[in-house]
Coordinates of C-alpha atoms and ligand atoms in Angstrom, one line a residue:
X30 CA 14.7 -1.1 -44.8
X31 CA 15.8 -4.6 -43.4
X32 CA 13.2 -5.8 -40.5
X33 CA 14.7 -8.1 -38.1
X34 CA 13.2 -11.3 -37.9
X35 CA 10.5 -11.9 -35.1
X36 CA 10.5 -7.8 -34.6
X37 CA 6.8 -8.2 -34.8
X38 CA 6.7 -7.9 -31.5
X39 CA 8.4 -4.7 -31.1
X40 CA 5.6 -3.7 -33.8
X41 CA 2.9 -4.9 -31.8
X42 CA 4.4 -3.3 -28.4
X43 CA 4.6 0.5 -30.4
X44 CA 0.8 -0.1 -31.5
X45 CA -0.2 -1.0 -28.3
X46 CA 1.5 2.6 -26.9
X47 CA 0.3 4.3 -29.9
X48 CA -3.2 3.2 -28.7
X49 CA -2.6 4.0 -25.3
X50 CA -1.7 7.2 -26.2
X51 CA -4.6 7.7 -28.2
X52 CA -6.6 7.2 -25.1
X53 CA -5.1 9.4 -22.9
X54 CA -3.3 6.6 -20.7
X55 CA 0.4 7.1 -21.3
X56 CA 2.5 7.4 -18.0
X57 CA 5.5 9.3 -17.5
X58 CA 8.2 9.2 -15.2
X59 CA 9.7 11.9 -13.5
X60 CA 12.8 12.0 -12.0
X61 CA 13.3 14.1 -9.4
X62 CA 16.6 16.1 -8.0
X63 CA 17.8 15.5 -4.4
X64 CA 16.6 19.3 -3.3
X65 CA 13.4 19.1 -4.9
X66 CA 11.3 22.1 -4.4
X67 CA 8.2 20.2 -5.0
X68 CA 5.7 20.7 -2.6
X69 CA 4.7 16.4 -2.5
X70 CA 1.3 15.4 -1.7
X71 CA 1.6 12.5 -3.6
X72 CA 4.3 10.2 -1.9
X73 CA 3.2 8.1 0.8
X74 CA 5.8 9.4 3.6
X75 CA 3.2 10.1 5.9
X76 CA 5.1 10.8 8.7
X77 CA 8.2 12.3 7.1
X78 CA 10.6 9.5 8.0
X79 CA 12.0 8.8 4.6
X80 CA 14.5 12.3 5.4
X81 CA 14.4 11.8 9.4
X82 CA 17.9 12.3 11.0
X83 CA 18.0 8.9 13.0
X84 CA 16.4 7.2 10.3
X85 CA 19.2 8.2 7.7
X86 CA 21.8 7.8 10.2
X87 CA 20.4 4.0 11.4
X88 CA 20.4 3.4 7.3
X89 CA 24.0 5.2 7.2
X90 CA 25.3 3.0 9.9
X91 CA 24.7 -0.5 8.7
X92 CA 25.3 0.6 5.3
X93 CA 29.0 1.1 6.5
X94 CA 28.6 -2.4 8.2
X95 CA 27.1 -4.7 5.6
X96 CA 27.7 -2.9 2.3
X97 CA 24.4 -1.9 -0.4
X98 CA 23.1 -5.2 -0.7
X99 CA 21.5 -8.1 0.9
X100 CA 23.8 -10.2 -1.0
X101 CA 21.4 -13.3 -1.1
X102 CA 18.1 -14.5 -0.7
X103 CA 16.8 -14.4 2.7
X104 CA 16.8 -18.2 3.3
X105 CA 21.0 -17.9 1.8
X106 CA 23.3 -15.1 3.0
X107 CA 20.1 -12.3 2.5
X108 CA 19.5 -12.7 6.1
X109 CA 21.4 -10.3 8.9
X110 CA 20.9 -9.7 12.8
X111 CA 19.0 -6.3 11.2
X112 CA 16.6 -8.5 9.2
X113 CA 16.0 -10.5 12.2
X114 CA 15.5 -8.0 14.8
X115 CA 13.4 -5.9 12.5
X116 CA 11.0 -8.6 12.5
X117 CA 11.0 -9.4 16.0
X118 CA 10.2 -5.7 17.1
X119 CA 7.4 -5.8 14.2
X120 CA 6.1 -8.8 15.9
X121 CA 6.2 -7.6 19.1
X122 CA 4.7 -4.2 17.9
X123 CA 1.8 -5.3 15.8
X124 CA 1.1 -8.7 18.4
X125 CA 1.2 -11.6 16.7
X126 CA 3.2 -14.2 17.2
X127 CA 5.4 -14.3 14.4
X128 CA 6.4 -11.0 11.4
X129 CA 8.2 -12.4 8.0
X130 CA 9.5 -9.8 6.2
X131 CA 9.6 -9.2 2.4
X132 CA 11.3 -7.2 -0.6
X133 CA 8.1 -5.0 -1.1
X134 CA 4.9 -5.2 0.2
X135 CA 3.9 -6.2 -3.9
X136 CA 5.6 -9.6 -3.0
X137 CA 4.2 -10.0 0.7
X138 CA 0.5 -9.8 -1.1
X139 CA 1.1 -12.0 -3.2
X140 CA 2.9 -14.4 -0.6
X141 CA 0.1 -13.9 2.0
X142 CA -2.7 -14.3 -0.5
X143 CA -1.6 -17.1 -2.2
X144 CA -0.2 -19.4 1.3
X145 CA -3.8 -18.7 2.6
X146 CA -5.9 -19.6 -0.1
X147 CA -3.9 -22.5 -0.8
X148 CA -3.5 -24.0 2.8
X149 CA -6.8 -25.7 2.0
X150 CA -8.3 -27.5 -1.2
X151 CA -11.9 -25.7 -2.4
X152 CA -10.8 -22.4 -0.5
X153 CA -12.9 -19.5 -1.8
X154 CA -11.2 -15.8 -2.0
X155 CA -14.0 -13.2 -1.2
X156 CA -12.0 -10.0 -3.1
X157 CA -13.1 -6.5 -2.0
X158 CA -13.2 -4.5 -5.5
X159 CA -11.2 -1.5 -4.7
X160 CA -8.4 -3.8 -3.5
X161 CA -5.1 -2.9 -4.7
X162 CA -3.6 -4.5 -7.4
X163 CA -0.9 -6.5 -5.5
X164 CA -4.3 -8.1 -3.7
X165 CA -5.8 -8.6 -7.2
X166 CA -2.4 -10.3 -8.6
X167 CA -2.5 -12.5 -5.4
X168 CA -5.9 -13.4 -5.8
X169 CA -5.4 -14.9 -9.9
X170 CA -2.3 -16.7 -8.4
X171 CA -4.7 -18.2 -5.7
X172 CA -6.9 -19.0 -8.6
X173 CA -4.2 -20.6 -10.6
X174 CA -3.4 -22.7 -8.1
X175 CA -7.1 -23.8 -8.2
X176 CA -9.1 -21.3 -5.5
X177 CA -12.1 -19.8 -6.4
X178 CA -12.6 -16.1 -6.4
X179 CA -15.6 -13.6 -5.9
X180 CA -15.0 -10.3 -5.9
X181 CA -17.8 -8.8 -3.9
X182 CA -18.7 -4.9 -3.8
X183 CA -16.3 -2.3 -2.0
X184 CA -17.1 -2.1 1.7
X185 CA -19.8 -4.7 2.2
X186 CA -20.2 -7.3 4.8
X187 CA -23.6 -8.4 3.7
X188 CA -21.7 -9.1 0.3
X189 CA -19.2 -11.0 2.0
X190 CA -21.6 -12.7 4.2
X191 CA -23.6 -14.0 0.9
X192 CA -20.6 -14.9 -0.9
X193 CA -19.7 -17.3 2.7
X194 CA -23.3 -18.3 3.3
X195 CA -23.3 -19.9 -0.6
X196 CA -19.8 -21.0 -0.5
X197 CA -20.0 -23.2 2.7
X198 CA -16.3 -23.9 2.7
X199 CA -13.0 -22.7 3.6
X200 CA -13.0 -19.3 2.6
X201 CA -10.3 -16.1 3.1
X202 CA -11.7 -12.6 3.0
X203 CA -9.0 -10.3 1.3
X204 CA -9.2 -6.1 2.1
X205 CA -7.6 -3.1 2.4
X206 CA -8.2 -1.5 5.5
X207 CA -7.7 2.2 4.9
X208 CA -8.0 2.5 1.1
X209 CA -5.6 3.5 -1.3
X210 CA -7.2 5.2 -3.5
X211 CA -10.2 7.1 -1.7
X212 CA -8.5 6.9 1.9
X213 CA -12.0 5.4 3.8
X214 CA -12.0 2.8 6.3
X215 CA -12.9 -1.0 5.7
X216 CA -15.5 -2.4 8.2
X217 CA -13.0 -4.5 10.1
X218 CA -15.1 -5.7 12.5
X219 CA -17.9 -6.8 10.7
X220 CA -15.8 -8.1 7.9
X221 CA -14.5 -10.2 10.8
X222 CA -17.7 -10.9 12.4
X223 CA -18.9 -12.2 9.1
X224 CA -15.4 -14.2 8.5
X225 CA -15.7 -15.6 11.6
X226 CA -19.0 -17.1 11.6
X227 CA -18.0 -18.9 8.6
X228 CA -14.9 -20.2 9.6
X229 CA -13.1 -17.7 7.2
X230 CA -9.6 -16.0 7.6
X231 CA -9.4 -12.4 7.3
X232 CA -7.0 -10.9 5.4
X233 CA -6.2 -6.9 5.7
X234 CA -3.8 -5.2 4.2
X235 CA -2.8 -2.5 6.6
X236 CA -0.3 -0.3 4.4
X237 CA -1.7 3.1 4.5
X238 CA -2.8 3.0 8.1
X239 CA 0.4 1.3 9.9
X240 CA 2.0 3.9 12.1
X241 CA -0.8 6.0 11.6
X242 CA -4.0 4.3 13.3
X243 CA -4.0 2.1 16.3
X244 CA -2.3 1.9 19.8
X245 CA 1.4 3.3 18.9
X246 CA 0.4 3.2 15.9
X247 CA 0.2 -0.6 15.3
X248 CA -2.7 0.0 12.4
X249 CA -6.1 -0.2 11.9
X250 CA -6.7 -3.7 12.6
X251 CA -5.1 -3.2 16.3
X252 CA -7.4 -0.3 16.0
X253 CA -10.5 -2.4 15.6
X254 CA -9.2 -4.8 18.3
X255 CA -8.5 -7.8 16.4
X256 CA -4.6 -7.9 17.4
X257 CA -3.8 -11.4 17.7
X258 CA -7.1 -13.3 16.5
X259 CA -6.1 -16.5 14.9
X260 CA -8.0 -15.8 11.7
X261 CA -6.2 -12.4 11.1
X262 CA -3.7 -12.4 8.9
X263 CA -2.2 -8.8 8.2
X264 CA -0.4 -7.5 5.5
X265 CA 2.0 -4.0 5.4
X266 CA 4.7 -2.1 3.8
X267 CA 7.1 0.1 4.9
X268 CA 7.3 2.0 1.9
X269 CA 4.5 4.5 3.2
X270 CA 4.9 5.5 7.4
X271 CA 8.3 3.6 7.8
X272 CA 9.1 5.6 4.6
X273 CA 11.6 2.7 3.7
X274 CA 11.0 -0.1 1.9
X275 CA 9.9 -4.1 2.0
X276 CA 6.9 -5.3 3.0
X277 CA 5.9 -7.9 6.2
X278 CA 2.8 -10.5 6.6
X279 CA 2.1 -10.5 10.4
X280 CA 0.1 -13.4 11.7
X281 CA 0.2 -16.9 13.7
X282 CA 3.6 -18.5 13.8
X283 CA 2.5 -21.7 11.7
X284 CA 2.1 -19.0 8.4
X285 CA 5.5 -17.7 8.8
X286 CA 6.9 -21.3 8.8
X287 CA 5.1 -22.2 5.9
X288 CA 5.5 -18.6 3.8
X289 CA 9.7 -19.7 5.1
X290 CA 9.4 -22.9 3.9
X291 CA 7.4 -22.2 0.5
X292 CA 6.8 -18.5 -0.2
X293 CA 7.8 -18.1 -3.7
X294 CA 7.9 -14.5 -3.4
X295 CA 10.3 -14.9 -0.6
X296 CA 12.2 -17.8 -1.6
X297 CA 13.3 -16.8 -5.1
X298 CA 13.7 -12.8 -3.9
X299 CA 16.8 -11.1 -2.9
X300 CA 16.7 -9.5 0.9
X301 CA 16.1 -6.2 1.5
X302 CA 19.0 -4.4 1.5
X303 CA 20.2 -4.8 5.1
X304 CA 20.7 -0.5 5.1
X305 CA 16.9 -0.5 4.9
X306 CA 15.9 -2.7 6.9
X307 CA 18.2 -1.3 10.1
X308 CA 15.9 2.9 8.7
X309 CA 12.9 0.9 9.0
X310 CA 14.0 -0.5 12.5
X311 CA 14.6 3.5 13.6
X312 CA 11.7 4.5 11.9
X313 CA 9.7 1.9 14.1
X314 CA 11.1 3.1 17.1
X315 CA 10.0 6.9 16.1
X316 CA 6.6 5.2 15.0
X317 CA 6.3 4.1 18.4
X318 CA 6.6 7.0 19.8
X319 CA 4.9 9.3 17.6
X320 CA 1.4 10.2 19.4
X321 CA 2.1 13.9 18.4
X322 CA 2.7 12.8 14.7
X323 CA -0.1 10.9 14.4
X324 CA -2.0 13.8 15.8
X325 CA -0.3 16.3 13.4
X326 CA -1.6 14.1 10.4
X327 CA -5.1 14.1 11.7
X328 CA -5.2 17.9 12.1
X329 CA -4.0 18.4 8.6
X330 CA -6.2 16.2 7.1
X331 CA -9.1 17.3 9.1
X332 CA -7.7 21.5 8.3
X333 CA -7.1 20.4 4.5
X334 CA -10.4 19.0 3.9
X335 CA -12.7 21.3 6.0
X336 CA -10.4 23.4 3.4
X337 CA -11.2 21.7 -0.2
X338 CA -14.9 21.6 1.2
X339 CA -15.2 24.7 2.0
X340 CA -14.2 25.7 -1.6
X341 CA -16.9 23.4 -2.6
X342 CA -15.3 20.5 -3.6
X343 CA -16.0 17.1 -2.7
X344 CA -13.8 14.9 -0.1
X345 CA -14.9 12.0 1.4
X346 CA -14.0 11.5 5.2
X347 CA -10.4 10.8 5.6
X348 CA -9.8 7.8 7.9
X349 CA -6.0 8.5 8.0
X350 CA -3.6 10.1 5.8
X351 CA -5.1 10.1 2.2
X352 CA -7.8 12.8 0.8
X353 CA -9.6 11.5 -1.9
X354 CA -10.8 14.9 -3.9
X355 CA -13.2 14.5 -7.0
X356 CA -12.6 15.3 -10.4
X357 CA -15.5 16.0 -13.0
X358 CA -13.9 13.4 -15.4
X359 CA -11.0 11.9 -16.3
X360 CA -9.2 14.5 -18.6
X361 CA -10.2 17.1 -16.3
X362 CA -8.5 14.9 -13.4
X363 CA -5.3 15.0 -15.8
X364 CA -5.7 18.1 -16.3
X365 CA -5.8 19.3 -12.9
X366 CA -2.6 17.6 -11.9
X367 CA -0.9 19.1 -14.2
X368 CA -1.8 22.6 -13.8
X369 CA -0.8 21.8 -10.1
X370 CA 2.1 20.2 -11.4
X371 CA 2.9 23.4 -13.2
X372 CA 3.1 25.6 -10.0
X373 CA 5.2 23.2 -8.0
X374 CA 2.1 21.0 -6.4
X375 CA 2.7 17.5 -6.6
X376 CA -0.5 15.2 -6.5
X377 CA -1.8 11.9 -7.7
X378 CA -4.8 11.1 -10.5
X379 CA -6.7 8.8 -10.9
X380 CA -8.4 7.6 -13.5
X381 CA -10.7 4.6 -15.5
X382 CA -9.5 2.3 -15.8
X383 CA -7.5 2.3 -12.8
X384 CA -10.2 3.6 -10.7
X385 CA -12.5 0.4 -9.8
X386 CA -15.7 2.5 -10.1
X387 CA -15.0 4.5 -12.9
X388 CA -14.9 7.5 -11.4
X389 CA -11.5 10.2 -11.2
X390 CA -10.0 11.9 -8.5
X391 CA -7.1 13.5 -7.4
X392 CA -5.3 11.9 -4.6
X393 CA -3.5 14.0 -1.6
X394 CA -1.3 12.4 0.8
X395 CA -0.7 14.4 4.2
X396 CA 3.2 14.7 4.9
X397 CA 4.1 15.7 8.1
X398 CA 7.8 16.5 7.1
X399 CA 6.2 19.2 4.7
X400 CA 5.9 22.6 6.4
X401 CA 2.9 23.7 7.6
X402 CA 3.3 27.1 5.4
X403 CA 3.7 25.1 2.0
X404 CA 1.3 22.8 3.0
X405 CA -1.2 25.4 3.0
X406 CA -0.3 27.1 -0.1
X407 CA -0.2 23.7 -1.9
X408 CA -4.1 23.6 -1.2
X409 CA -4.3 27.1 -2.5
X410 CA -2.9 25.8 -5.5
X411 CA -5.1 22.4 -5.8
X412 CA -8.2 24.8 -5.1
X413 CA -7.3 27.8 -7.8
X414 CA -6.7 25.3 -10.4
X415 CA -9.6 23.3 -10.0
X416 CA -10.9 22.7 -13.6
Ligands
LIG10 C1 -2.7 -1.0 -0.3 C2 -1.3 -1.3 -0.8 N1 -0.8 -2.5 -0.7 C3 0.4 -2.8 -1.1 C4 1.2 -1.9 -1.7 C5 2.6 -2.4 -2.2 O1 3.6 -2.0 -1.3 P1 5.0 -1.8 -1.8 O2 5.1 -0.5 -2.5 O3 5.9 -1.9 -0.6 O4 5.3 -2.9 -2.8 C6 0.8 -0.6 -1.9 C7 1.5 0.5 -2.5 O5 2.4 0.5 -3.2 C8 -0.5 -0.3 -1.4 O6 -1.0 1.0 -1.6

């Protein structure tokens, strides 16, 4: 057999999988038709709006107006009157003084992070470890560029406080506010308490609570009352309530200019597609308004887990829209899924490594644009096939 030169790569790429699947970590993707009769407590629509009518039709509308793409970087021909009043409503919404909006909220991490860290020589990045991995990438960029980084333990002011206290510089704290993975709540307000008395900028990324905590659903940092502080600087996707796409940093007006005038990840990006951003504009609107939806995903999560407890497994408290549910080990956790997977249950696993504490879970997402009746028999299913 001929072997291509320099295909030692390709060799090195198949051992690599071959090792992986050795070890149990292969992934698998799984396309799924338009009518899908998956029952989906795995997505992150919380609130149903990816399939809303005025969502679709806002989407519909500008797609007949601008075409499918954003044509350009933002800062070229990538920016439209839909861009532009999306972030102005944003703005206004989550009161700061200025919204920028991004591709993904992947590339708004990594934008925010890395502007913040950088503004001043010697910053120090205090890391909560459960962050989510756009955080994490942000943070090694900030470190690149010659931060320093502590990761400190998951939910701990007094860590944070240490890591200030010994620092005695500038200093950003980077967290989550509802968690991704386990769905708990970050101590805001101490976190800021503790950033604050050093002189520290906090920085929260609010993707799983936005539209779903908060005053009209502005998130949990509105929530803890820190709309508008000066050292805030939130982060957030539509991809999860908005169920659209991109991703924003909210904060004072002298970060957007300089994320406009050097944000790599929103420089050298394509816009999101205009389409998307004019669903996310309708989806804000329903946001809002949507006391009753916020409600609705409180009483589910509140029904499903007195629910999963009640057959004796164990939930932590649910700050918002994600029910962390614990597996005995990781191939059990695999296991699981699939079994659930089997009977038309959709859910997510996790896993070492890509759990931060080595533990595995399963991980339910409450959907208000699920009935109520498949709702309920999607738990049946998660609690008959528990291992
Ligand atoms: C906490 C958190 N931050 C950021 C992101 C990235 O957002 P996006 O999917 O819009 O890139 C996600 C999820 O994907 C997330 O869970």
């Amino acid at each position: 057999m001929r072997v291509a030169r320099g295909a030692g790569w390709l060799d090195a790429l198949r051992a690599a999988a071959a090792e992986r699947t050795d070890r149990g970590l292969r992934r698998e993707l799984r396309p799924r038709p338009p009518a899908d009769p998956v029952v989906d407590l795995a997505g992150n629509d919380y609130l149903g709006l990816a399939c809303h009518s005025e969502v679709v039709a806002a989407a519909a509308g500008a797609l007949h107006e601008y075409g499918l793409g954003a044509t350009g970087s933002r800062l070229v021909r990538g920016c439209t009157e839909i861009h532009a009043e999306l972030e102005h409503e944003l703005a206004r919404w989550l009161g700061v003084e200025a919204v920028l909006g991004y591709s993904s909220g992947y590339l708004a991490n990594l934008g925010a992070v890395r502007a913040v860290a950088g503004a001043l020589p010697g910053t120090l990045v205090v890391s909560d470890a459960h962050n989510h991995a756009s955080l994490v990438d942000g943070c090694r960029m900030a470190v690149k560029d010659g931060a320093t980084l502590r990761v400190v333990p998951h939910a701990a002011p007094d860590a944070v406080e240490a890591a200030l206290a010994a620092h005695g510089g500038p200093a950003v704290v980077v967290t989550e506010s509802v968690y991704s993975v386990d769905g708990d709540l970050a101590p805001l307000g101490d976190l800021h308490t503790v950033a604050r008395a050093h002189g520290a900028v906090l920085l929260v990324d609010d993707a799983h609570a936005t539209g779903l905590l908060g005053p009209a659903g502005a998130g949990a940092v509105a929530a803890a009352g820190l709309t508008g502080e000066p050292d805030v600087v939130v982060t957030a996707t539509l991809s999860k309530s908005f169920g659209a796409a991109g991703g924003v940093v909210a904060g004072p007006g002298a970060l957007h200019r300089h994320l406009v005038d050097t944000s790599r990840t929103f420089i050298y990006d394509t816009g999101l597609p205009p389409a998307v951003a004019a669903g996310a504009l309708a989806a804000l609107a329903l946001i809002r308004a949507g006391d009753p939806m916020r409600a609705e995903v409180r009483a589910r999560a509140r029904a499903a887990v007195g629910r999963l407890r009640a057959a004796g497994l164990s939930v932590p408290e649910p700050a918002a829209g994600v029910i962390s549910v614990a597996a005995p080990g990781p191939d059990e956790a695999v296991a699981w899924a699939a079994a659930c997977r089997g009977r038309g249950v959709a859910v997510g696993c996790f896993r070492p490594p890509s759990t931060p504490d080595g533990r595995s879970r399963l991980r339910l997402t409450v959907n208000t644009g699920i009935a109520l009746d498949d709702f309920a028999k999607a738990l049946d299913v998660i609690i008959a096939e528990r291992p």
